[in-house]
Protein backbone atom coordinates (compact mmCIF):
# COMPACT_ATOMS: atom_id res chain seq x y z
CA UNK A 1 0.00 0.00 0.00
CA UNK A 2 1.44 3.31 -1.02
CA UNK A 3 0.18 6.60 0.18
CA UNK A 4 0.63 9.51 -2.09
CA UNK A 5 2.12 12.55 -0.50
CA UNK A 6 -0.33 15.37 -0.89
CA UNK A 7 1.33 18.68 -1.39
CA UNK A 8 -1.62 20.71 -2.59
CA UNK A 9 -3.40 20.73 0.77
CA UNK A 10 -0.47 21.88 2.81
CA UNK A 11 -2.30 24.86 4.27
CA UNK A 12 -4.98 22.67 5.84
CA UNK A 13 -2.45 20.82 7.92
CA UNK A 14 -1.28 22.17 11.20
CA UNK A 15 2.39 22.54 10.72
CA UNK A 16 5.13 23.30 13.13
CA UNK A 17 8.70 24.34 12.80
CA UNK A 18 11.67 24.61 15.09
CA UNK A 19 13.10 27.76 16.52
CA UNK A 20 16.57 27.96 14.94
CA UNK A 21 18.28 29.02 18.16
CA UNK A 22 16.60 26.94 20.89
CA UNK A 23 14.98 24.16 18.84
CA UNK A 24 11.59 24.66 20.50
CA UNK A 25 8.49 23.86 18.44
CA UNK A 26 6.87 27.02 17.19
CA UNK A 27 3.94 27.87 14.98
CA UNK A 28 4.65 27.31 11.35
CA UNK A 29 5.09 30.42 9.28
CA UNK A 30 5.20 30.02 5.57
CA UNK A 31 6.84 33.36 4.99
CA UNK A 32 9.40 32.97 7.75
CA UNK A 33 10.30 29.29 7.99
CA UNK A 34 13.27 30.05 10.23
CA UNK A 35 12.06 32.81 12.54
CA UNK A 36 13.30 32.94 16.10
CA UNK A 37 10.76 32.29 18.89
CA UNK A 38 9.58 34.86 21.44
CA UNK A 39 11.70 33.42 24.21
CA UNK A 40 14.85 33.83 22.17
CA UNK A 41 13.84 37.38 21.25
CA UNK A 42 14.33 38.16 24.95
CA UNK A 43 17.98 37.16 24.84
CA UNK A 44 19.23 39.11 21.84
CA UNK A 45 22.72 40.52 22.29
CA UNK A 46 25.27 42.45 20.31
CA UNK A 47 28.65 41.05 19.38
CA UNK A 48 30.04 41.87 22.81
CA UNK A 49 27.12 40.22 24.60
CA UNK A 50 25.23 43.35 25.66
CA UNK A 51 21.47 42.79 25.57
CA UNK A 52 19.66 44.56 22.76
CA UNK A 53 16.09 44.61 21.52
CA UNK A 54 14.38 45.56 18.28
CA UNK A 55 11.16 47.45 17.85
CA UNK A 56 9.06 49.07 15.15
CA UNK A 57 9.68 52.71 14.43
CA UNK A 58 6.05 53.55 13.72
CA UNK A 59 2.98 52.64 15.75
CA UNK A 60 1.46 50.72 12.88
CA UNK A 61 4.29 48.23 12.90
CA UNK A 62 6.75 49.49 10.34
CA UNK A 63 10.47 49.99 10.47
CA UNK A 64 12.98 48.17 12.59
CA UNK A 65 15.20 49.83 15.14
CA UNK A 66 17.47 48.31 17.71
CA UNK A 67 18.43 49.65 21.09
CA UNK A 68 20.47 48.61 24.06
CA UNK A 69 18.26 47.45 26.91
CA UNK A 70 20.59 48.69 29.64
CA UNK A 71 20.95 52.35 28.67
CA UNK A 72 18.43 52.79 25.86
CA UNK A 73 21.10 53.82 23.37
CA UNK A 74 20.35 53.15 19.73
CA UNK A 75 21.84 50.01 18.29
CA UNK A 76 22.62 50.92 14.71
CA UNK A 77 22.63 47.51 13.15
CA UNK A 78 20.14 44.82 12.31
CA UNK A 79 22.71 42.14 13.08
CA UNK A 80 22.58 40.49 16.44
CA UNK A 81 23.43 37.32 18.29
CA UNK A 82 21.18 34.83 20.02
CA UNK A 83 22.99 32.13 21.98
CA UNK A 84 25.98 32.65 19.75
CA UNK A 85 23.99 32.34 16.52
CA UNK A 86 24.42 35.26 14.17
CA UNK A 87 21.00 36.68 13.36
CA UNK A 88 19.43 39.70 11.75
CA UNK A 89 16.31 41.63 12.62
CA UNK A 90 13.78 43.03 10.23
CA UNK A 91 10.31 44.40 9.93
CA UNK A 92 7.82 41.57 9.72
CA UNK A 93 5.39 41.43 6.84
CA UNK A 94 2.33 41.83 9.04
CA UNK A 95 3.98 44.28 11.39
CA UNK A 96 6.19 43.62 14.35
CA UNK A 97 9.72 42.35 14.27
CA UNK A 98 11.05 39.11 12.95
CA UNK A 99 14.52 37.77 13.79
CA UNK A 100 16.12 35.15 11.63
CA UNK A 101 19.54 33.52 11.50
CA UNK A 102 22.04 35.10 9.15
CA UNK A 103 22.90 32.74 6.34
ZN1 LIG B 1 13.87 29.96 20.55
Tab-separated table of N, CA and C and ligand atoms in Angstrom:
chain	number	residue	atom	x	y	z
A	1	UNK	N	0.832	-1.204	0.000
A	1	UNK	CA	0.000	0.000	0.000
A	1	UNK	C	0.870	1.260	0.000
A	2	UNK	N	0.652	2.077	-0.965
A	2	UNK	CA	1.436	3.310	-1.020
A	2	UNK	C	0.531	4.519	-0.880
A	3	UNK	N	0.939	5.355	-0.005
A	3	UNK	CA	0.175	6.597	0.179
A	3	UNK	C	0.859	7.716	-0.593
A	4	UNK	N	0.056	8.400	-1.330
A	4	UNK	CA	0.632	9.511	-2.086
A	4	UNK	C	0.759	10.736	-1.187
A	5	UNK	N	1.866	11.363	-1.302
A	5	UNK	CA	2.117	12.554	-0.498
A	5	UNK	C	1.374	13.734	-1.104
A	6	UNK	N	0.454	14.273	-0.341
A	6	UNK	CA	-0.333	15.371	-0.892
A	6	UNK	C	0.313	16.714	-0.565
A	7	UNK	N	0.670	17.392	-1.608
A	7	UNK	CA	1.332	18.677	-1.387
A	7	UNK	C	0.391	19.847	-1.641
A	8	UNK	N	-0.740	19.588	-2.242
A	8	UNK	CA	-1.617	20.708	-2.588
A	8	UNK	C	-2.596	21.065	-1.479
A	9	UNK	N	-2.540	20.367	-0.355
A	9	UNK	CA	-3.403	20.732	0.765
A	9	UNK	C	-2.593	21.128	1.983
A	10	UNK	N	-1.407	21.577	1.727
A	10	UNK	CA	-0.468	21.879	2.807
A	10	UNK	C	-1.056	22.836	3.837
A	11	UNK	N	-1.799	23.821	3.368
A	11	UNK	CA	-2.302	24.856	4.269
A	11	UNK	C	-3.340	24.329	5.253
A	12	UNK	N	-3.965	23.209	4.944
A	12	UNK	CA	-4.979	22.669	5.841
A	12	UNK	C	-4.351	21.900	6.999
A	13	UNK	N	-3.118	21.565	6.866
A	13	UNK	CA	-2.450	20.824	7.921
A	13	UNK	C	-1.848	21.778	8.936
A	14	UNK	N	-1.944	21.377	10.179
A	14	UNK	CA	-1.277	22.171	11.201
A	14	UNK	C	0.197	21.828	11.174
A	15	UNK	N	0.969	22.809	10.835
A	15	UNK	CA	2.394	22.544	10.724
A	15	UNK	C	3.157	23.251	11.827
A	16	UNK	N	4.270	22.694	12.137
A	16	UNK	CA	5.131	23.301	13.132
A	16	UNK	C	6.526	23.409	12.579
A	17	UNK	N	7.297	24.232	13.191
A	17	UNK	CA	8.697	24.342	12.804
A	17	UNK	C	9.506	24.557	14.065
A	18	UNK	N	10.796	24.450	13.930
A	18	UNK	CA	11.668	24.610	15.086
A	18	UNK	C	12.212	26.021	15.143
A	19	UNK	N	12.370	26.516	16.352
A	19	UNK	CA	13.102	27.763	16.516
A	19	UNK	C	14.568	27.463	16.199
A	20	UNK	N	15.199	28.268	15.357
A	20	UNK	CA	16.567	27.960	14.939
A	20	UNK	C	17.611	28.124	16.044
A	21	UNK	N	17.267	28.821	17.129
A	21	UNK	CA	18.284	29.022	18.160
A	21	UNK	C	18.040	28.222	19.435
A	22	UNK	N	16.811	27.762	19.690
A	22	UNK	CA	16.596	26.936	20.895
A	22	UNK	C	15.929	25.611	20.568
A	23	UNK	N	15.530	25.433	19.314
A	23	UNK	CA	14.981	24.161	18.840
A	23	UNK	C	13.585	23.852	19.374
A	24	UNK	N	12.938	24.832	19.998
A	24	UNK	CA	11.589	24.656	20.497
A	24	UNK	C	10.623	24.598	19.313
A	25	UNK	N	9.529	23.853	19.477
A	25	UNK	CA	8.495	23.861	18.438
A	25	UNK	C	7.768	25.196	18.452
A	26	UNK	N	7.600	25.766	17.292
A	26	UNK	CA	6.866	27.019	17.186
A	26	UNK	C	5.895	26.928	16.025
A	27	UNK	N	4.960	27.845	16.025
A	27	UNK	CA	3.939	27.871	14.984
A	27	UNK	C	4.579	28.030	13.612
A	28	UNK	N	4.101	27.238	12.690
A	28	UNK	CA	4.651	27.309	11.351
A	28	UNK	C	4.324	28.648	10.696
A	29	UNK	N	5.294	29.179	10.025
A	29	UNK	CA	5.086	30.417	9.282
A	29	UNK	C	5.664	30.243	7.893
A	30	UNK	N	4.777	30.267	6.939
A	30	UNK	CA	5.198	30.021	5.571
A	30	UNK	C	6.203	31.059	5.080
A	31	UNK	N	5.971	32.293	5.479
A	31	UNK	CA	6.838	33.363	4.995
A	31	UNK	C	8.193	33.355	5.701
A	32	UNK	N	8.154	32.988	6.969
A	32	UNK	CA	9.402	32.974	7.746
A	32	UNK	C	9.636	31.578	8.319
A	33	UNK	N	10.139	30.673	7.519
A	33	UNK	CA	10.299	29.286	7.988
A	33	UNK	C	11.418	29.113	9.000
A	34	UNK	N	12.142	30.172	9.286
A	34	UNK	CA	13.267	30.046	10.232
A	34	UNK	C	13.271	31.194	11.253
A	35	UNK	N	12.075	31.689	11.587
A	35	UNK	CA	12.062	32.808	12.538
A	35	UNK	C	12.374	32.325	13.950
A	36	UNK	N	12.876	33.254	14.737
A	36	UNK	CA	13.296	32.943	16.099
A	36	UNK	C	12.112	33.138	17.049
A	37	UNK	N	11.931	32.239	18.017
A	37	UNK	CA	10.762	32.289	18.895
A	37	UNK	C	10.827	33.462	19.873
A	38	UNK	N	9.682	33.727	20.520
A	38	UNK	CA	9.582	34.865	21.436
A	38	UNK	C	10.564	34.784	22.590
A	39	UNK	N	10.779	33.581	23.085
A	39	UNK	CA	11.703	33.420	24.208
A	39	UNK	C	13.108	33.853	23.819
A	40	UNK	N	13.510	33.474	22.624
A	40	UNK	CA	14.849	33.835	22.171
A	40	UNK	C	14.942	35.325	21.851
A	41	UNK	N	13.803	35.947	21.524
A	41	UNK	CA	13.842	37.375	21.255
A	41	UNK	C	14.117	38.172	22.526
A	42	UNK	N	14.004	37.505	23.681
A	42	UNK	CA	14.332	38.161	24.951
A	42	UNK	C	15.816	38.091	25.281
A	43	UNK	N	16.559	37.332	24.510
A	43	UNK	CA	17.981	37.160	24.844
A	43	UNK	C	18.887	37.580	23.681
A	44	UNK	N	18.432	38.600	22.954
A	44	UNK	CA	19.231	39.113	21.845
A	44	UNK	C	20.388	39.932	22.405
A	45	UNK	N	21.544	39.777	21.813
A	45	UNK	CA	22.717	40.519	22.287
A	45	UNK	C	23.518	41.028	21.096
A	46	UNK	N	24.357	42.011	21.356
A	46	UNK	CA	25.274	42.449	20.311
A	46	UNK	C	26.510	41.545	20.336
A	47	UNK	N	27.475	41.898	19.514
A	47	UNK	CA	28.655	41.051	19.378
A	47	UNK	C	29.390	40.865	20.709
A	48	UNK	N	29.334	41.910	21.527
A	48	UNK	CA	30.040	41.866	22.807
A	48	UNK	C	29.210	41.224	23.910
A	49	UNK	N	27.953	40.886	23.607
A	49	UNK	CA	27.117	40.224	24.598
A	49	UNK	C	26.191	41.149	25.368
A	50	UNK	N	26.154	42.439	24.993
A	50	UNK	CA	25.229	43.355	25.663
A	50	UNK	C	23.818	43.142	25.132
A	51	UNK	N	22.847	43.055	26.029
A	51	UNK	CA	21.465	42.793	25.574
A	51	UNK	C	20.890	43.932	24.754
A	52	UNK	N	20.324	43.577	23.626
A	52	UNK	CA	19.665	44.562	22.764
A	52	UNK	C	18.256	44.062	22.434
A	53	UNK	N	17.430	44.981	21.977
A	53	UNK	CA	16.091	44.608	21.522
A	53	UNK	C	15.761	45.395	20.258
A	54	UNK	N	14.800	44.891	19.516
A	54	UNK	CA	14.383	45.559	18.284
A	54	UNK	C	12.908	45.897	18.382
A	55	UNK	N	12.556	47.019	17.795
A	55	UNK	CA	11.155	47.447	17.849
A	55	UNK	C	10.813	48.190	16.562
A	56	UNK	N	9.522	48.320	16.322
A	56	UNK	CA	9.058	49.066	15.150
A	56	UNK	C	9.227	50.557	15.387
A	57	UNK	N	9.501	51.275	14.318
A	57	UNK	CA	9.678	52.715	14.425
A	57	UNK	C	8.319	53.418	14.465
A	58	UNK	N	7.372	52.924	13.714
A	58	UNK	CA	6.051	53.554	13.715
A	58	UNK	C	5.061	52.701	14.500
A	59	UNK	N	3.968	53.342	14.944
A	59	UNK	CA	2.977	52.637	15.753
A	59	UNK	C	2.214	51.579	14.969
A	60	UNK	N	2.190	51.720	13.648
A	60	UNK	CA	1.459	50.718	12.877
A	60	UNK	C	2.352	49.560	12.441
A	61	UNK	N	3.491	49.446	13.083
A	61	UNK	CA	4.286	48.230	12.905
A	61	UNK	C	5.297	48.246	11.782
A	62	UNK	N	5.748	49.440	11.406
A	62	UNK	CA	6.749	49.491	10.345
A	62	UNK	C	8.106	49.953	10.868
A	63	UNK	N	9.113	49.606	10.105
A	63	UNK	CA	10.465	49.990	10.468
A	63	UNK	C	11.036	49.059	11.521
A	64	UNK	N	12.330	49.036	11.613
A	64	UNK	CA	12.978	48.171	12.588
A	64	UNK	C	14.169	48.907	13.170
A	65	UNK	N	14.113	49.119	14.471
A	65	UNK	CA	15.196	49.834	15.136
A	65	UNK	C	15.651	49.019	16.345
A	66	UNK	N	16.943	49.003	16.545
A	66	UNK	CA	17.468	48.313	17.706
A	66	UNK	C	17.903	49.291	18.773
A	67	UNK	N	17.879	48.831	20.006
A	67	UNK	CA	18.427	49.649	21.093
A	67	UNK	C	18.988	48.753	22.177
A	68	UNK	N	19.917	49.328	22.930
A	68	UNK	CA	20.473	48.611	24.064
A	68	UNK	C	19.482	48.665	25.214
A	69	UNK	N	19.250	47.514	25.835
A	69	UNK	CA	18.264	47.454	26.908
A	69	UNK	C	18.767	48.199	28.143
A	70	UNK	N	20.054	48.106	28.409
A	70	UNK	CA	20.585	48.689	29.643
A	70	UNK	C	20.497	50.209	29.678
A	71	UNK	N	20.937	50.881	28.614
A	71	UNK	CA	20.950	52.349	28.672
A	71	UNK	C	20.061	53.005	27.615
A	72	UNK	N	19.361	52.213	26.829
A	72	UNK	CA	18.430	52.785	25.862
A	72	UNK	C	19.090	53.399	24.636
A	73	UNK	N	20.393	53.263	24.527
A	73	UNK	CA	21.101	53.821	23.365
A	73	UNK	C	20.727	53.060	22.100
A	74	UNK	N	20.708	53.790	20.992
A	74	UNK	CA	20.355	53.151	19.730
A	74	UNK	C	21.415	52.130	19.329
A	75	UNK	N	20.955	51.045	18.808
A	75	UNK	CA	21.839	50.005	18.290
A	75	UNK	C	21.716	50.066	16.779
A	76	UNK	N	22.740	50.602	16.139
A	76	UNK	CA	22.623	50.919	14.712
A	76	UNK	C	23.016	49.766	13.802
A	77	UNK	N	22.379	48.662	14.001
A	77	UNK	CA	22.628	47.506	13.153
A	77	UNK	C	21.420	46.595	13.239
A	78	UNK	N	21.207	45.815	12.219
A	78	UNK	CA	20.138	44.822	12.310
A	78	UNK	C	20.729	43.454	12.634
A	79	UNK	N	22.056	43.415	12.732
A	79	UNK	CA	22.712	42.144	13.078
A	79	UNK	C	22.716	41.969	14.586
A	80	UNK	N	22.579	40.745	15.017
A	80	UNK	CA	22.580	40.488	16.445
A	80	UNK	C	22.950	39.029	16.674
A	81	UNK	N	23.071	38.685	17.930
A	81	UNK	CA	23.433	37.316	18.292
A	81	UNK	C	22.438	36.759	19.295
A	82	UNK	N	22.031	35.524	19.059
A	82	UNK	CA	21.180	34.828	20.018
A	82	UNK	C	21.856	33.502	20.318
A	83	UNK	N	22.287	33.352	21.572
A	83	UNK	CA	22.992	32.127	21.979
A	83	UNK	C	24.142	31.811	21.027
A	84	UNK	N	24.819	32.848	20.599
A	84	UNK	CA	25.981	32.646	19.748
A	84	UNK	C	25.661	32.493	18.271
A	85	UNK	N	24.373	32.461	17.933
A	85	UNK	CA	23.990	32.342	16.521
A	85	UNK	C	23.833	33.740	15.933
A	86	UNK	N	24.502	33.964	14.828
A	86	UNK	CA	24.419	35.258	14.171
A	86	UNK	C	23.052	35.408	13.515
A	87	UNK	N	22.349	36.470	13.874
A	87	UNK	CA	20.995	36.680	13.357
A	87	UNK	C	20.857	38.089	12.815
A	88	UNK	N	19.740	38.339	12.162
A	88	UNK	CA	19.428	39.701	11.751
A	88	UNK	C	17.950	39.978	12.005
A	89	UNK	N	17.677	41.230	12.308
A	89	UNK	CA	16.312	41.631	12.622
A	89	UNK	C	15.724	42.396	11.455
A	90	UNK	N	14.441	42.282	11.281
A	90	UNK	CA	13.776	43.026	10.226
A	90	UNK	C	12.320	43.255	10.553
A	91	UNK	N	11.729	44.135	9.794
A	91	UNK	CA	10.309	44.399	9.927
A	91	UNK	C	9.535	43.202	9.397
A	92	UNK	N	8.607	42.710	10.165
A	92	UNK	CA	7.818	41.569	9.720
A	92	UNK	C	6.744	42.019	8.745
A	93	UNK	N	6.333	41.113	7.909
A	93	UNK	CA	5.386	41.432	6.844
A	93	UNK	C	4.070	41.968	7.390
A	94	UNK	N	3.601	41.394	8.471
A	94	UNK	CA	2.334	41.834	9.042
A	94	UNK	C	2.527	42.776	10.219
A	95	UNK	N	3.681	43.403	10.273
A	95	UNK	CA	3.979	44.280	11.395
A	95	UNK	C	4.732	43.534	12.465
A	96	UNK	N	5.380	44.267	13.324
A	96	UNK	CA	6.192	43.621	14.346
A	96	UNK	C	7.589	43.365	13.824
A	97	UNK	N	8.318	42.604	14.589
A	97	UNK	CA	9.724	42.348	14.272
A	97	UNK	C	9.915	40.852	14.075
A	98	UNK	N	10.704	40.510	13.117
A	98	UNK	CA	11.054	39.112	12.947
A	98	UNK	C	12.577	38.994	12.959
A	99	UNK	N	13.072	38.013	13.706
A	99	UNK	CA	14.518	37.771	13.788
A	99	UNK	C	14.792	36.428	13.155
A	100	UNK	N	15.777	36.410	12.304
A	100	UNK	CA	16.124	35.146	11.634
A	100	UNK	C	17.637	34.983	11.616
A	101	UNK	N	18.093	33.743	11.546
A	101	UNK	CA	19.536	33.522	11.497
A	101	UNK	C	20.141	34.061	10.205
A	102	UNK	N	21.311	34.593	10.321
A	102	UNK	CA	22.038	35.098	9.153
A	102	UNK	C	22.616	33.912	8.401
A	103	UNK	N	22.372	33.880	7.090
A	103	UNK	CA	22.895	32.745	6.339
A	103	UNK	C	24.016	33.151	5.430
B	1	LIG	ZN1	13.874	29.961	20.546
